[in-house]
PDB file of C-alpha atoms in Angstrom:
ATOM      1  CA  MET A 707       0.000   0.000   0.000  1.00  0.00           C
ATOM      2  CA  ALA A 708       1.351   3.420  -0.917  1.00  0.00           C
ATOM      3  CA  ALA A 709       2.374   5.703   1.924  1.00  0.00           C
ATOM      4  CA  ALA A 710      -0.037   8.504   2.696  1.00  0.00           C
ATOM      5  CA  SER A 711       1.075  11.761   1.153  1.00  0.00           C
ATOM      6  CA  ALA A 712       1.996  14.646   3.417  1.00  0.00           C
ATOM      7  CA  PRO A 713      -0.645  17.367   3.733  1.00  0.00           C
ATOM      8  CA  THR A 714      -0.195  20.515   1.694  1.00  0.00           C
ATOM      9  CA  GLY A 715      -1.629  23.965   2.140  1.00  0.00           C
ATOM     10  CA  PRO A 716      -3.682  25.212   5.071  1.00  0.00           C
ATOM     11  CA  ALA A 717      -5.730  22.843   7.201  1.00  0.00           C
ATOM     12  CA  ILE A 718      -8.902  24.893   6.635  1.00  0.00           C
ATOM     13  CA  SER A 719      -9.678  26.263   3.189  1.00  0.00           C
ATOM     14  CA  LEU A 720     -10.001  29.953   2.377  1.00  0.00           C
ATOM     15  CA  GLU A 721     -13.557  29.294   1.241  1.00  0.00           C
ATOM     16  CA  LYS A 722     -14.506  27.888   4.642  1.00  0.00           C
ATOM     17  CA  MET A 723     -12.823  30.805   6.404  1.00  0.00           C
ATOM     18  CA  GLU A 724     -14.750  33.301   4.277  1.00  0.00           C
ATOM     19  CA  ARG A 725     -17.967  31.479   5.052  1.00  0.00           C
ATOM     20  CA  THR A 726     -17.425  30.751   8.749  1.00  0.00           C
ATOM     21  CA  ALA A 727     -15.187  33.553  10.057  1.00  0.00           C
ATOM     22  CA  PRO A 728     -14.885  36.386   7.512  1.00  0.00           C
ATOM     23  CA  GLY A 729     -13.459  38.717  10.152  1.00  0.00           C
ATOM     24  CA  LEU A 730     -10.431  36.430  10.566  1.00  0.00           C
ATOM     25  CA  VAL A 731      -9.536  36.011   6.883  1.00  0.00           C
ATOM     26  CA  SER A 732      -6.788  38.628   6.915  1.00  0.00           C
ATOM     27  CA  LEU A 733      -5.217  37.024   9.996  1.00  0.00           C
ATOM     28  CA  TYR A 734      -5.444  33.601   8.374  1.00  0.00           C
ATOM     29  CA  LYS A 735      -3.665  34.904   5.274  1.00  0.00           C
ATOM     30  CA  SER A 736      -0.951  36.669   7.295  1.00  0.00           C
ATOM     31  CA  ALA A 737      -0.312  33.491   9.277  1.00  0.00           C
ATOM     32  CA  ALA A 738      -0.004  31.524   6.025  1.00  0.00           C
ATOM     33  CA  VAL A 739       2.743  33.886   4.850  1.00  0.00           C
ATOM     34  CA  SER A 740       4.716  33.376   8.079  1.00  0.00           C
ATOM     35  CA  LEU A 741       4.269  29.619   7.887  1.00  0.00           C
ATOM     36  CA  GLU A 742       5.604  29.596   4.337  1.00  0.00           C
ATOM     37  CA  LYS A 743       8.611  31.720   5.323  1.00  0.00           C
ATOM     38  CA  SER A 744       9.320  29.286   8.157  1.00  0.00           C
ATOM     39  CA  GLY A 745       9.158  26.271   5.860  1.00  0.00           C
ATOM     40  CA  LEU A 746       5.999  25.074   7.608  1.00  0.00           C
ATOM     41  CA  SER A 747       3.427  25.158   4.810  1.00  0.00           C
ATOM     42  CA  GLY A 748       1.335  22.012   5.146  1.00  0.00           C
ATOM     43  CA  GLN A 749       2.473  21.403   8.717  1.00  0.00           C
ATOM     44  CA  ARG A 750      -0.234  20.170  11.054  1.00  0.00           C
ATOM     45  CA  ALA A 751      -0.299  20.963  14.776  1.00  0.00           C
ATOM     46  CA  ALA A 752      -2.727  21.195  17.676  1.00  0.00           C
ATOM     47  CA  VAL A 753      -2.708  24.828  18.807  1.00  0.00           C
ATOM     48  CA  TYR A 754      -3.399  25.846  22.407  1.00  0.00           C
ATOM     49  CA  LEU A 755      -3.721  29.271  24.026  1.00  0.00           C
ATOM     50  CA  VAL A 756      -2.822  29.849  27.676  1.00  0.00           C
ATOM     51  CA  LEU A 757      -3.855  33.177  29.210  1.00  0.00           C
ATOM     52  CA  ASP A 758      -2.498  34.800  32.363  1.00  0.00           C
ATOM     53  CA  ARG A 759      -5.258  36.142  34.593  1.00  0.00           C
ATOM     54  CA  SER A 760      -3.157  37.426  37.470  1.00  0.00           C
ATOM     55  CA  GLY A 761      -4.173  40.755  39.002  1.00  0.00           C
ATOM     56  CA  SER A 762      -1.786  42.808  36.872  1.00  0.00           C
ATOM     57  CA  MET A 763      -3.485  41.554  33.695  1.00  0.00           C
ATOM     58  CA  ARG A 764      -6.772  43.351  34.376  1.00  0.00           C
ATOM     59  CA  ARG A 765      -6.298  46.192  31.883  1.00  0.00           C
ATOM     60  CA  TYR A 766      -5.354  43.820  29.059  1.00  0.00           C
ATOM     61  CA  TYR A 767      -8.672  42.052  29.437  1.00  0.00           C
ATOM     62  CA  ARG A 768     -10.611  45.308  29.701  1.00  0.00           C
ATOM     63  CA  ASP A 769      -9.105  46.994  26.630  1.00  0.00           C
ATOM     64  CA  GLY A 770      -9.472  44.024  24.276  1.00  0.00           C
ATOM     65  CA  THR A 771      -5.785  43.093  24.039  1.00  0.00           C
ATOM     66  CA  VAL A 772      -6.377  39.512  25.195  1.00  0.00           C
ATOM     67  CA  GLN A 773      -9.322  39.093  22.822  1.00  0.00           C
ATOM     68  CA  SER A 774      -7.127  40.364  19.981  1.00  0.00           C
ATOM     69  CA  LEU A 775      -4.420  37.822  20.770  1.00  0.00           C
ATOM     70  CA  ALA A 776      -6.980  35.023  20.892  1.00  0.00           C
ATOM     71  CA  GLU A 777      -8.296  35.924  17.450  1.00  0.00           C
ATOM     72  CA  ARG A 778      -4.778  36.081  16.032  1.00  0.00           C
ATOM     73  CA  VAL A 779      -3.950  32.671  17.464  1.00  0.00           C
ATOM     74  CA  LEU A 780      -7.186  31.321  15.992  1.00  0.00           C
ATOM     75  CA  GLY A 781      -6.140  32.663  12.590  1.00  0.00           C
ATOM     76  CA  LEU A 782      -2.860  30.780  12.913  1.00  0.00           C
ATOM     77  CA  SER A 783      -4.575  27.616  14.108  1.00  0.00           C
ATOM     78  CA  ALA A 784      -6.845  27.565  11.035  1.00  0.00           C
ATOM     79  CA  ASN A 785      -3.714  26.944   8.957  1.00  0.00           C
ATOM     80  CA  LEU A 786      -2.462  24.145  11.219  1.00  0.00           C
ATOM     81  CA  ASP A 787      -5.539  22.298  12.509  1.00  0.00           C
ATOM     82  CA  ASP A 788      -8.756  21.486  10.680  1.00  0.00           C
ATOM     83  CA  ASP A 789     -11.091  21.477  13.693  1.00  0.00           C
ATOM     84  CA  GLY A 790     -11.466  25.276  13.744  1.00  0.00           C
ATOM     85  CA  THR A 791     -11.060  25.391  17.512  1.00  0.00           C
ATOM     86  CA  VAL A 792      -8.341  26.474  19.945  1.00  0.00           C
ATOM     87  CA  PRO A 793      -8.559  25.159  23.524  1.00  0.00           C
ATOM     88  CA  VAL A 794      -8.018  28.053  25.949  1.00  0.00           C
ATOM     89  CA  VAL A 795      -6.647  27.677  29.483  1.00  0.00           C
ATOM     90  CA  VAL A 796      -7.027  30.714  31.755  1.00  0.00           C
ATOM     91  CA  PHE A 797      -4.915  30.651  34.902  1.00  0.00           C
ATOM     92  CA  SER A 798      -3.794  32.626  37.921  1.00  0.00           C
ATOM     93  CA  THR A 799      -3.132  30.903  41.257  1.00  0.00           C
ATOM     94  CA  ASP A 800      -5.035  27.896  39.881  1.00  0.00           C
ATOM     95  CA  VAL A 801      -6.669  27.079  36.559  1.00  0.00           C
ATOM     96  CA  ASP A 802      -9.553  29.550  36.416  1.00  0.00           C
ATOM     97  CA  ALA A 803     -11.237  28.301  33.237  1.00  0.00           C
ATOM     98  CA  GLN A 804     -10.884  25.924  30.310  1.00  0.00           C
ATOM     99  CA  ALA A 805     -13.006  26.641  27.258  1.00  0.00           C
ATOM    100  CA  PRO A 806     -12.608  26.753  23.466  1.00  0.00           C
ATOM    101  CA  ILE A 807     -12.545  29.673  21.069  1.00  0.00           C
ATOM    102  CA  SER A 808     -13.693  28.688  17.590  1.00  0.00           C
ATOM    103  CA  LEU A 809     -14.148  30.079  14.110  1.00  0.00           C
ATOM    104  CA  ASP A 810     -17.909  30.178  14.536  1.00  0.00           C
ATOM    105  CA  ARG A 811     -17.732  31.553  18.082  1.00  0.00           C
ATOM    106  CA  HIS A 812     -14.871  34.002  18.498  1.00  0.00           C
ATOM    107  CA  GLU A 813     -16.335  37.505  18.743  1.00  0.00           C
ATOM    108  CA  GLY A 814     -16.192  38.613  22.374  1.00  0.00           C
ATOM    109  CA  ARG A 815     -15.354  35.061  23.376  1.00  0.00           C
ATOM    110  CA  ILE A 816     -12.668  35.933  25.947  1.00  0.00           C
ATOM    111  CA  GLY A 817     -15.106  38.192  27.769  1.00  0.00           C
ATOM    112  CA  ASP A 818     -17.593  35.321  27.804  1.00  0.00           C
ATOM    113  CA  ILE A 819     -14.998  32.990  29.318  1.00  0.00           C
ATOM    114  CA  VAL A 820     -13.658  35.281  32.043  1.00  0.00           C
ATOM    115  CA  GLY A 821     -16.704  37.440  32.707  1.00  0.00           C
ATOM    116  CA  SER A 822     -18.063  35.389  35.603  1.00  0.00           C
ATOM    117  CA  LEU A 823     -14.712  34.504  37.151  1.00  0.00           C
ATOM    118  CA  GLY A 824     -13.805  35.854  40.551  1.00  0.00           C
ATOM    119  CA  HIS A 825     -10.543  36.978  42.141  1.00  0.00           C
ATOM    120  CA  MET A 826      -7.507  37.478  39.906  1.00  0.00           C
ATOM    121  CA  GLY A 827      -4.683  35.726  41.741  1.00  0.00           C
ATOM    122  CA  ARG A 828      -0.989  34.933  41.436  1.00  0.00           C
ATOM    123  CA  THR A 829       0.924  33.615  38.415  1.00  0.00           C
ATOM    124  CA  ASN A 830       1.377  29.844  38.625  1.00  0.00           C
ATOM    125  CA  TYR A 831       2.609  28.680  35.230  1.00  0.00           C
ATOM    126  CA  HIS A 832       2.798  25.043  36.274  1.00  0.00           C
ATOM    127  CA  VAL A 833      -0.935  24.605  36.936  1.00  0.00           C
ATOM    128  CA  ALA A 834      -1.699  25.838  33.405  1.00  0.00           C
ATOM    129  CA  MET A 835       1.001  23.650  31.883  1.00  0.00           C
ATOM    130  CA  ASP A 836      -0.415  20.644  33.708  1.00  0.00           C
ATOM    131  CA  ALA A 837      -3.899  21.374  32.328  1.00  0.00           C
ATOM    132  CA  VAL A 838      -2.603  21.682  28.764  1.00  0.00           C
ATOM    133  CA  ILE A 839      -0.581  18.478  29.018  1.00  0.00           C
ATOM    134  CA  ASP A 840      -3.592  16.595  30.391  1.00  0.00           C
ATOM    135  CA  HIS A 841      -5.834  17.911  27.615  1.00  0.00           C
ATOM    136  CA  TYR A 842      -3.326  17.081  24.891  1.00  0.00           C
ATOM    137  CA  LEU A 843      -2.608  13.562  26.145  1.00  0.00           C
ATOM    138  CA  GLY A 844      -6.321  12.912  26.632  1.00  0.00           C
ATOM    139  CA  SER A 845      -7.289  14.205  23.193  1.00  0.00           C
ATOM    140  CA  GLY A 846      -5.681  11.390  21.252  1.00  0.00           C
ATOM    141  CA  ALA A 847      -3.920  13.929  19.024  1.00  0.00           C
ATOM    142  CA  THR A 848      -1.255  12.558  16.709  1.00  0.00           C
ATOM    143  CA  ASP A 849       0.078  15.931  15.566  1.00  0.00           C
ATOM    144  CA  PRO A 850       2.510  17.905  17.727  1.00  0.00           C
ATOM    145  CA  ALA A 851       1.225  20.773  19.854  1.00  0.00           C
ATOM    146  CA  LEU A 852       2.102  24.449  19.609  1.00  0.00           C
ATOM    147  CA  VAL A 853       1.195  26.122  22.902  1.00  0.00           C
ATOM    148  CA  VAL A 854       0.990  29.923  22.887  1.00  0.00           C
ATOM    149  CA  PHE A 855       1.511  30.848  26.536  1.00  0.00           C
ATOM    150  CA  GLN A 856       0.754  34.503  27.344  1.00  0.00           C
ATOM    151  CA  THR A 857       1.862  36.184  30.580  1.00  0.00           C
ATOM    152  CA  ASP A 858       2.851  39.618  31.869  1.00  0.00           C
ATOM    153  CA  GLY A 859       5.482  38.429  34.337  1.00  0.00           C
ATOM    154  CA  GLY A 860       7.478  35.626  35.869  1.00  0.00           C
ATOM    155  CA  PRO A 861       5.861  32.759  37.760  1.00  0.00           C
ATOM    156  CA  SER A 862       5.106  32.805  41.463  1.00  0.00           C
ATOM    157  CA  ASN A 863       6.736  29.369  41.716  1.00  0.00           C
ATOM    158  CA  ARG A 864       9.823  29.454  39.507  1.00  0.00           C
ATOM    159  CA  ARG A 865      11.075  26.014  40.495  1.00  0.00           C
ATOM    160  CA  ALA A 866       7.788  24.331  39.542  1.00  0.00           C
ATOM    161  CA  ALA A 867       7.628  26.162  36.205  1.00  0.00           C
ATOM    162  CA  GLU A 868      11.183  25.172  35.315  1.00  0.00           C
ATOM    163  CA  GLN A 869      10.575  21.550  36.319  1.00  0.00           C
ATOM    164  CA  TYR A 870       7.466  21.360  34.161  1.00  0.00           C
ATOM    165  CA  VAL A 871       9.264  22.739  31.106  1.00  0.00           C
ATOM    166  CA  CYS A 872      12.108  20.267  31.534  1.00  0.00           C
ATOM    167  CA  LYS A 873       9.816  17.270  32.073  1.00  0.00           C
ATOM    168  CA  ALA A 874       7.587  18.291  29.158  1.00  0.00           C
ATOM    169  CA  ALA A 875      10.572  18.221  26.801  1.00  0.00           C
ATOM    170  CA  SER A 876       9.945  14.517  26.221  1.00  0.00           C
ATOM    171  CA  LEU A 877       6.441  15.278  24.916  1.00  0.00           C
ATOM    172  CA  PRO A 878       5.546  16.450  21.374  1.00  0.00           C
ATOM    173  CA  MET A 879       4.699  19.943  22.657  1.00  0.00           C
ATOM    174  CA  PHE A 880       6.394  23.288  22.048  1.00  0.00           C
ATOM    175  CA  TRP A 881       5.795  26.140  24.503  1.00  0.00           C
ATOM    176  CA  GLN A 882       5.950  29.610  22.955  1.00  0.00           C
ATOM    177  CA  PHE A 883       5.845  32.209  25.720  1.00  0.00           C
ATOM    178  CA  ILE A 884       4.758  35.750  24.871  1.00  0.00           C
ATOM    179  CA  GLY A 885       5.151  38.602  27.341  1.00  0.00           C
ATOM    180  CA  PHE A 886       2.809  41.581  27.694  1.00  0.00           C
ATOM    181  CA  GLY A 887       4.481  44.660  29.154  1.00  0.00           C
ATOM    182  CA  ASP A 888       7.792  46.541  29.158  1.00  0.00           C
ATOM    183  CA  PRO A 889      10.027  44.502  26.820  1.00  0.00           C
ATOM    184  CA  HIS A 890      13.091  45.518  28.820  1.00  0.00           C
ATOM    185  CA  GLY A 891      11.554  44.906  32.239  1.00  0.00           C
ATOM    186  CA  HIS A 892      13.012  42.532  34.799  1.00  0.00           C
ATOM    187  CA  GLN A 893       9.639  40.749  35.058  1.00  0.00           C
ATOM    188  CA  PHE A 894      10.735  38.705  32.050  1.00  0.00           C
ATOM    189  CA  ASP A 895      14.177  37.719  33.367  1.00  0.00           C
ATOM    190  CA  PHE A 896      12.918  34.246  34.285  1.00  0.00           C
ATOM    191  CA  LEU A 897      11.456  33.646  30.826  1.00  0.00           C
ATOM    192  CA  ARG A 898      14.680  34.712  29.182  1.00  0.00           C
ATOM    193  CA  ARG A 899      16.572  32.205  31.330  1.00  0.00           C
ATOM    194  CA  LEU A 900      13.962  29.549  30.651  1.00  0.00           C
ATOM    195  CA  ASP A 901      14.477  30.060  26.928  1.00  0.00           C
ATOM    196  CA  GLU A 902      18.168  29.236  27.403  1.00  0.00           C
ATOM    197  CA  LEU A 903      17.946  26.143  29.643  1.00  0.00           C
ATOM    198  CA  ALA A 904      20.751  23.769  28.733  1.00  0.00           C
ATOM    199  CA  VAL A 905      20.239  20.911  26.279  1.00  0.00           C
ATOM    200  CA  PRO A 906      20.700  18.012  26.983  1.00  0.00           C
ATOM    201  CA  ALA A 907      21.814  18.657  30.567  1.00  0.00           C
ATOM    202  CA  ARG A 908      18.411  19.981  31.683  1.00  0.00           C
ATOM    203  CA  ARG A 909      16.041  18.874  28.896  1.00  0.00           C
ATOM    204  CA  VAL A 910      16.311  16.537  25.946  1.00  0.00           C
ATOM    205  CA  VAL A 911      15.416  19.243  23.385  1.00  0.00           C
ATOM    206  CA  ASP A 912      14.852  22.999  23.473  1.00  0.00           C
ATOM    207  CA  ASN A 913      11.069  22.955  23.826  1.00  0.00           C
ATOM    208  CA  ALA A 914      10.343  26.584  24.740  1.00  0.00           C
ATOM    209  CA  GLY A 915      10.756  30.053  23.285  1.00  0.00           C
ATOM    210  CA  PHE A 916      10.041  33.570  24.527  1.00  0.00           C
ATOM    211  CA  PHE A 917       9.514  37.018  23.080  1.00  0.00           C
ATOM    212  CA  PRO A 918       8.083  40.244  24.537  1.00  0.00           C
ATOM    213  CA  ALA A 919       5.162  41.841  22.698  1.00  0.00           C
ATOM    214  CA  GLY A 920       5.492  45.269  24.310  1.00  0.00           C
ATOM    215  CA  ARG A 921       3.240  47.444  26.454  1.00  0.00           C
ATOM    216  CA  ASP A 922       0.513  47.466  23.776  1.00  0.00           C
ATOM    217  CA  PRO A 923       0.705  44.117  21.977  1.00  0.00           C
ATOM    218  CA  ARG A 924      -2.093  45.120  19.615  1.00  0.00           C
ATOM    219  CA  ARG A 925       0.363  47.492  17.921  1.00  0.00           C
ATOM    220  CA  MET A 926       2.574  44.605  16.825  1.00  0.00           C
ATOM    221  CA  ARG A 927       1.866  43.877  13.171  1.00  0.00           C
ATOM    222  CA  ASP A 928       0.173  40.567  12.473  1.00  0.00           C
ATOM    223  CA  THR A 929       3.039  39.376  10.289  1.00  0.00           C
ATOM    224  CA  THR A 930       5.582  40.253  12.992  1.00  0.00           C
ATOM    225  CA  LEU A 931       3.571  38.460  15.667  1.00  0.00           C
ATOM    226  CA  TYR A 932       3.262  35.330  13.550  1.00  0.00           C
ATOM    227  CA  ASP A 933       6.949  35.387  12.630  1.00  0.00           C
ATOM    228  CA  ARG A 934       7.807  35.472  16.331  1.00  0.00           C
ATOM    229  CA  LEU A 935       5.262  32.869  17.354  1.00  0.00           C
ATOM    230  CA  LEU A 936       6.830  30.542  14.796  1.00  0.00           C
ATOM    231  CA  GLY A 937      10.414  31.674  15.337  1.00  0.00           C
ATOM    232  CA  GLU A 938      11.710  28.567  17.153  1.00  0.00           C
ATOM    233  CA  PHE A 939       9.009  26.060  16.224  1.00  0.00           C
ATOM    234  CA  PRO A 940      10.766  24.704  13.086  1.00  0.00           C
ATOM    235  CA  GLN A 941      14.025  24.094  14.992  1.00  0.00           C
ATOM    236  CA  TRP A 942      12.131  22.321  17.748  1.00  0.00           C
ATOM    237  CA  LEU A 943      10.304  20.146  15.199  1.00  0.00           C
ATOM    238  CA  ALA A 944      13.595  19.073  13.659  1.00  0.00           C
ATOM    239  CA  ALA A 945      15.170  18.311  17.041  1.00  0.00           C
ATOM    240  CA  ALA A 946      12.061  16.503  18.298  1.00  0.00           C
ATOM    241  CA  ARG A 947      11.965  14.354  15.162  1.00  0.00           C
ATOM    242  CA  ALA A 948      15.652  13.532  15.555  1.00  0.00           C
ATOM    243  CA  GLN A 949      14.962  12.368  19.118  1.00  0.00           C
ATOM    244  CA  GLY A 950      11.857  10.388  18.146  1.00  0.00           C
ATOM    245  CA  ILE A 951       9.573  12.689  20.161  1.00  0.00           C
ATOM    246  CA  VAL A 952       7.694  13.666  16.995  1.00  0.00           C
ATOM    247  CA  PRO A 953       7.302  11.037  14.265  1.00  0.00           C
ATOM    248  CA  GLY A 954       9.644  11.664  11.332  1.00  0.00           C
TER     249      GLY A 954
END
């Protein structure tokens, strides 16, 4: 029997995007350009979005910045995954919510998810990572995962966050951290160090990246955001395939 041919082009067609989510078509097209530049056209991946809901994040929820990021991630996901849905994990001290954002239900969706939640707590990366890992392993997915992990500062428990990243390196999951706030601020010192954790001394492959999106992430051009979200993903894919973490 002939081997199945590798997929080509976006996971969801332009025609379906125009029919289901016309407001996301420009994002979908911009993401496709970045994927092509990265040599990832035809790549399939399960895309996740993790959102920081610590107390300092309040203004980013109020002014629509978090909603904007969610829509941009959904536009990227439409190129990589044909289910038209991105699982969202909202966290602070604990996991505050888990709910999807989808092509047919994206407008105002973040407000719907967080609107009834209570106190905005601390910043425990590891509880969100645990939730994503559980979801991915329980989903039966065969494609690797690209996890967009948004935060505006370092974790309350640095040791736990570092341990989770190192342990997760054996899984077919790449963690792309994106920071909201002063790009030169010390609140991102931990993430910069996390991005440089030694391989193979601390983790089998480099499974995490980080970039700051500035004080007003909405001002970052779509193409720039997608280029940065995908900046280290191709290198991780190659390393993970070489180690047998992702099928070759």
